[in-house]
Amino acid sequence: MAGTAVRGRLTWQTATVATVTDETLAVRTLVLAIPDWGGHRAGQHLDIRLTGDDGYQAERSYSIASAPGEPVAITVERLEDGEVSPYLTQDVLAGDEIEVRGPIGGYFVWDGAAADSVPLLLAAGGSGVVPLRAILRHRCRVGSSVPVRLLYSARSQAEVIYRSELSAPADDVQVIYTLTRQQPAGWTGYARRVDQQMMAEVAWPASGASGASGPLAYVCGPTNFVEAVAADLVALGYPPQRVKTERFGATGTP
Ligand SMILES: Cc1cc2nc3c(=O)[nH]c(=O)nc-3n(C[C@H](O)[C@H](O)[C@H](O)COP(=O)(O)OP(=O)(O)OC[C@H]3O[C@@H](n4cnc5c(N)ncnc54)[C@H](O)[C@@H]3O)c2cc1C
């Protein structure tokens, strides 16, 4: 049985784009209808493969934006000079078919099980918010009451993904923004790149964090963001094994 499950996850199959929703000027969410989908966990990703008319293929990974039990969704940020993301954010229409395989990954996941019932610190740089949104939605669906703080770094308010969803967080979920390049008039929140001082103000205290009862951190975004935030957390006393990281690659500095 295990062999069947592994084959299923790693086998390419054809998905149909069910809906396309603009999140920001450069970011789109695609809901995918995938015929042979064995379910996923919050924080996992999938792979997309595009094949050109000349047979050239390009593969990229995308975090799953939806909670377990919800239709599979991905949220893609367009990189103007990228190969795959411009197609997924500009050209794809509902009804189009794309190849996918997954779900993939078992480390950057949050299941909401009893062992996970410690405060969560989520830190997102730009589109790094995608798997963290799946975790937040899963927390709601399983009725978890673990307290959560999401620190979300975006260049401007217009570039905040899931803005309306995040503006009405569930009880015990705090969303804290830092807008690094442009702030709306009257902005009183953070307006700089994440640094150790900001993490010290936002993160749950690390005291007692050495065991399984300390807070858990999930950090996701461009590689440089993830490495800086993880280093700040470790400097604040978080044991490295309590800081889970997902790097999207060198895709800019939110
Ligand atoms: C586990 C995982 C999950 C991810 N989840 C998401 C997600 O939820 N949403 C999301 O938007 N992205 C996500 N990503 C990133 C995604 O996989 C792609 O990397 C992203 O969409 C860019 O792909 P692209 O083909 O458009 O750009 P690419 O063509 O891959 O280019 C990316 C950047 O690298 C530069 N570049 C390309 N080739 C070279 C080269 N030879 N030398 C120097 N620079 C070069 C380009 O100029 C561009 O700025 C994830 C990545 C990983 C690993």
mmCIF file of C-alpha atoms in Angstrom, residues 23-188:
data_model
loop_
_atom_site.group_PDB
_atom_site.id
_atom_site.type_symbol
_atom_site.label_atom_id
_atom_site.label_comp_id
_atom_site.label_asym_id
_atom_site.label_seq_id
_atom_site.Cartn_x
_atom_site.Cartn_y
_atom_site.Cartn_z
ATOM 1 C CA GLU A 23 -4.973 38.360 -5.392
ATOM 2 C CA THR A 24 -2.842 41.404 -6.284
ATOM 3 C CA LEU A 25 -1.621 42.915 -9.554
ATOM 4 C CA ALA A 26 1.101 40.264 -9.800
ATOM 5 C CA VAL A 27 -0.366 37.340 -7.869
ATOM 6 C CA ARG A 28 -3.012 34.830 -8.822
ATOM 7 C CA THR A 29 -4.645 31.869 -7.122
ATOM 8 C CA LEU A 30 -5.469 28.844 -9.269
ATOM 9 C CA VAL A 31 -7.845 26.210 -7.951
ATOM 10 C CA LEU A 32 -7.023 22.867 -9.535
ATOM 11 C CA ALA A 33 -9.253 19.883 -10.109
ATOM 12 C CA ILE A 34 -6.913 16.896 -9.804
ATOM 13 C CA PRO A 35 -8.575 13.560 -10.521
ATOM 14 C CA ASP A 36 -6.266 11.328 -8.493
ATOM 15 C CA TRP A 37 -5.463 13.399 -5.414
ATOM 16 C CA GLY A 38 -4.899 11.475 -2.212
ATOM 17 C CA GLY A 39 -5.239 14.547 0.020
ATOM 18 C CA HIS A 40 -2.576 16.836 1.417
ATOM 19 C CA ARG A 41 -1.294 18.280 4.676
ATOM 20 C CA ALA A 42 -1.056 21.971 5.550
ATOM 21 C CA GLY A 43 2.372 23.220 4.458
ATOM 22 C CA GLN A 44 3.034 20.752 1.639
ATOM 23 C CA HIS A 45 3.716 21.731 -1.959
ATOM 24 C CA LEU A 46 3.212 20.296 -5.423
ATOM 25 C CA ASP A 47 5.150 20.403 -8.661
ATOM 26 C CA ILE A 48 3.878 21.865 -11.924
ATOM 27 C CA ARG A 49 5.281 20.837 -15.293
ATOM 28 C CA LEU A 50 4.710 22.857 -18.453
ATOM 29 C CA THR A 51 5.570 21.509 -21.899
ATOM 30 C CA GLY A 52 6.113 23.819 -24.866
ATOM 31 C CA ASP A 53 5.075 23.075 -28.460
ATOM 32 C CA ASP A 54 8.700 22.112 -29.163
ATOM 33 C CA GLY A 55 8.720 19.622 -26.269
ATOM 34 C CA TYR A 56 10.745 21.874 -23.934
ATOM 35 C CA GLN A 57 9.665 21.264 -20.332
ATOM 36 C CA ALA A 58 9.914 23.431 -17.225
ATOM 37 C CA GLU A 59 9.089 22.266 -13.705
ATOM 38 C CA ARG A 60 8.501 24.458 -10.643
ATOM 39 C CA SER A 61 7.277 23.855 -7.090
ATOM 40 C CA TYR A 62 4.290 25.690 -5.592
ATOM 41 C CA SER A 63 3.036 25.534 -2.039
ATOM 42 C CA ILE A 64 -0.519 24.378 -1.573
ATOM 43 C CA ALA A 65 -2.561 27.368 -0.487
ATOM 44 C CA SER A 66 -5.642 25.491 0.669
ATOM 45 C CA ALA A 67 -6.277 23.503 3.823
ATOM 46 C CA PRO A 68 -6.499 19.715 3.821
ATOM 47 C CA GLY A 69 -9.989 18.797 2.670
ATOM 48 C CA GLU A 70 -10.388 21.912 0.526
ATOM 49 C CA PRO A 71 -9.929 21.891 -3.255
ATOM 50 C CA VAL A 72 -6.248 22.146 -4.119
ATOM 51 C CA ALA A 73 -5.177 25.730 -4.737
ATOM 52 C CA ILE A 74 -1.855 27.365 -5.538
ATOM 53 C CA THR A 75 -1.005 31.050 -5.402
ATOM 54 C CA VAL A 76 1.660 32.235 -7.808
ATOM 55 C CA GLU A 77 3.577 35.499 -7.851
ATOM 56 C CA ARG A 78 4.674 36.702 -11.273
ATOM 57 C CA LEU A 79 8.378 37.320 -11.788
ATOM 58 C CA GLU A 80 8.517 39.453 -14.914
ATOM 59 C CA ASP A 81 11.647 37.733 -16.187
ATOM 60 C CA GLY A 82 10.617 34.264 -15.044
ATOM 61 C CA GLU A 83 9.871 31.286 -17.248
ATOM 62 C CA VAL A 84 6.846 29.691 -15.578
ATOM 63 C CA SER A 85 5.208 32.243 -13.269
ATOM 64 C CA PRO A 86 4.223 34.712 -16.058
ATOM 65 C CA TYR A 87 2.339 31.898 -17.788
ATOM 66 C CA LEU A 88 0.544 30.836 -14.595
ATOM 67 C CA THR A 89 -0.382 34.407 -13.660
ATOM 68 C CA GLN A 90 -1.291 35.834 -17.064
ATOM 69 C CA ASP A 91 -2.099 33.185 -19.623
ATOM 70 C CA VAL A 92 -3.803 30.297 -17.833
ATOM 71 C CA LEU A 93 -7.595 30.252 -18.041
ATOM 72 C CA ALA A 94 -10.242 28.210 -16.261
ATOM 73 C CA GLY A 95 -10.618 24.949 -18.179
ATOM 74 C CA ASP A 96 -6.918 24.767 -19.158
ATOM 75 C CA GLU A 97 -4.968 21.637 -18.290
ATOM 76 C CA ILE A 98 -1.572 21.509 -16.592
ATOM 77 C CA GLU A 99 0.545 18.643 -15.327
ATOM 78 C CA VAL A 100 0.994 18.284 -11.560
ATOM 79 C CA ARG A 101 2.450 15.839 -9.090
ATOM 80 C CA GLY A 102 2.211 15.783 -5.334
ATOM 81 C CA PRO A 103 1.654 16.407 -2.560
ATOM 82 C CA ILE A 104 5.314 16.720 -1.638
ATOM 83 C CA GLY A 105 7.100 17.394 1.649
ATOM 84 C CA GLY A 106 6.639 16.221 5.197
ATOM 85 C CA TYR A 107 8.800 18.629 7.178
ATOM 86 C CA PHE A 108 7.187 22.041 6.750
ATOM 87 C CA VAL A 109 3.766 20.788 7.800
ATOM 88 C CA TRP A 110 1.442 21.495 10.662
ATOM 89 C CA ASP A 111 -1.194 18.847 11.312
ATOM 90 C CA GLY A 112 -2.963 20.367 14.296
ATOM 91 C CA ALA A 113 -2.426 17.152 16.283
ATOM 92 C CA ALA A 114 -2.051 17.168 20.059
ATOM 93 C CA ALA A 115 1.735 17.290 19.676
ATOM 94 C CA ASP A 116 1.323 20.527 17.723
ATOM 95 C CA SER A 117 -0.614 22.320 20.451
ATOM 96 C CA VAL A 118 2.022 24.932 21.185
ATOM 97 C CA PRO A 119 1.970 28.589 20.136
ATOM 98 C CA LEU A 120 2.837 29.119 16.487
ATOM 99 C CA LEU A 121 4.962 31.867 15.077
ATOM 100 C CA LEU A 122 4.515 32.196 11.320
ATOM 101 C CA ALA A 123 6.839 34.483 9.378
ATOM 102 C CA ALA A 124 6.225 35.200 5.708
ATOM 103 C CA GLY A 125 8.192 37.121 3.130
ATOM 104 C CA GLY A 126 6.030 37.967 0.094
ATOM 105 C CA SER A 127 4.510 34.840 -1.460
ATOM 106 C CA GLY A 128 5.968 32.867 1.457
ATOM 107 C CA VAL A 129 2.585 33.506 3.051
ATOM 108 C CA VAL A 130 1.050 30.786 0.850
ATOM 109 C CA PRO A 131 1.747 27.638 2.947
ATOM 110 C CA LEU A 132 1.179 29.655 6.125
ATOM 111 C CA ARG A 133 -2.302 30.514 4.868
ATOM 112 C CA ALA A 134 -2.937 26.772 4.476
ATOM 113 C CA ILE A 135 -1.845 26.308 8.099
ATOM 114 C CA LEU A 136 -4.148 29.127 9.279
ATOM 115 C CA ARG A 137 -7.098 27.690 7.371
ATOM 116 C CA HIS A 138 -6.373 24.205 8.707
ATOM 117 C CA ARG A 139 -6.207 25.587 12.254
ATOM 118 C CA CYS A 140 -9.734 26.949 11.763
ATOM 119 C CA ARG A 141 -11.077 23.777 10.198
ATOM 120 C CA VAL A 142 -9.818 21.508 12.979
ATOM 121 C CA GLY A 143 -11.036 23.924 15.658
ATOM 122 C CA SER A 144 -7.558 24.375 17.115
ATOM 123 C CA SER A 145 -7.147 27.166 19.639
ATOM 124 C CA VAL A 146 -3.353 27.371 19.611
ATOM 125 C CA PRO A 147 -2.368 31.023 19.643
ATOM 126 C CA VAL A 148 -0.765 32.194 16.406
ATOM 127 C CA ARG A 149 1.217 35.240 15.404
ATOM 128 C CA LEU A 150 1.820 35.836 11.718
ATOM 129 C CA LEU A 151 4.515 38.344 10.843
ATOM 130 C CA TYR A 152 4.072 39.182 7.177
ATOM 131 C CA SER A 153 6.641 41.237 5.277
ATOM 132 C CA ALA A 154 5.406 42.797 2.036
ATOM 133 C CA ARG A 155 6.729 45.656 -0.025
ATOM 134 C CA SER A 156 3.473 47.624 0.151
ATOM 135 C CA GLN A 157 -0.133 47.177 1.230
ATOM 136 C CA ALA A 158 -1.145 46.630 -2.394
ATOM 137 C CA GLU A 159 1.184 43.640 -2.498
ATOM 138 C CA VAL A 160 -0.319 41.922 0.547
ATOM 139 C CA ILE A 161 -1.720 38.571 -0.606
ATOM 140 C CA TYR A 162 -5.010 37.311 0.966
ATOM 141 C CA ARG A 163 -5.486 40.823 2.354
ATOM 142 C CA SER A 164 -9.187 40.567 3.036
ATOM 143 C CA GLU A 165 -8.933 37.066 4.524
ATOM 144 C CA LEU A 166 -6.111 38.160 6.824
ATOM 145 C CA SER A 167 -7.968 41.295 7.874
ATOM 146 C CA ALA A 168 -10.450 39.177 9.833
ATOM 147 C CA PRO A 169 -8.279 36.636 11.621
ATOM 148 C CA ALA A 170 -9.724 33.978 13.895
ATOM 149 C CA ASP A 171 -9.600 34.346 17.676
ATOM 150 C CA ASP A 172 -6.080 34.097 19.028
ATOM 151 C CA VAL A 173 -4.550 34.819 15.626
ATOM 152 C CA GLN A 174 -2.615 38.070 15.349
ATOM 153 C CA VAL A 175 -1.445 39.338 11.983
ATOM 154 C CA ILE A 176 1.425 41.815 12.131
ATOM 155 C CA TYR A 177 2.652 43.494 8.967
ATOM 156 C CA THR A 178 5.844 45.139 7.995
ATOM 157 C CA LEU A 179 5.603 47.159 4.771
ATOM 158 C CA THR A 180 9.145 47.604 3.615
ATOM 159 C CA ARG A 181 8.966 49.974 0.657
ATOM 160 C CA GLN A 182 5.742 51.950 0.767
ATOM 161 C CA GLN A 183 3.250 52.574 3.546
ATOM 162 C CA PRO A 184 -0.238 54.063 3.350
ATOM 163 C CA ALA A 185 -0.889 57.432 4.957
ATOM 164 C CA GLY A 186 -1.168 57.127 8.712
ATOM 165 C CA TRP A 187 0.551 53.718 8.815
ATOM 166 C CA THR A 188 1.616 52.922 12.370
#
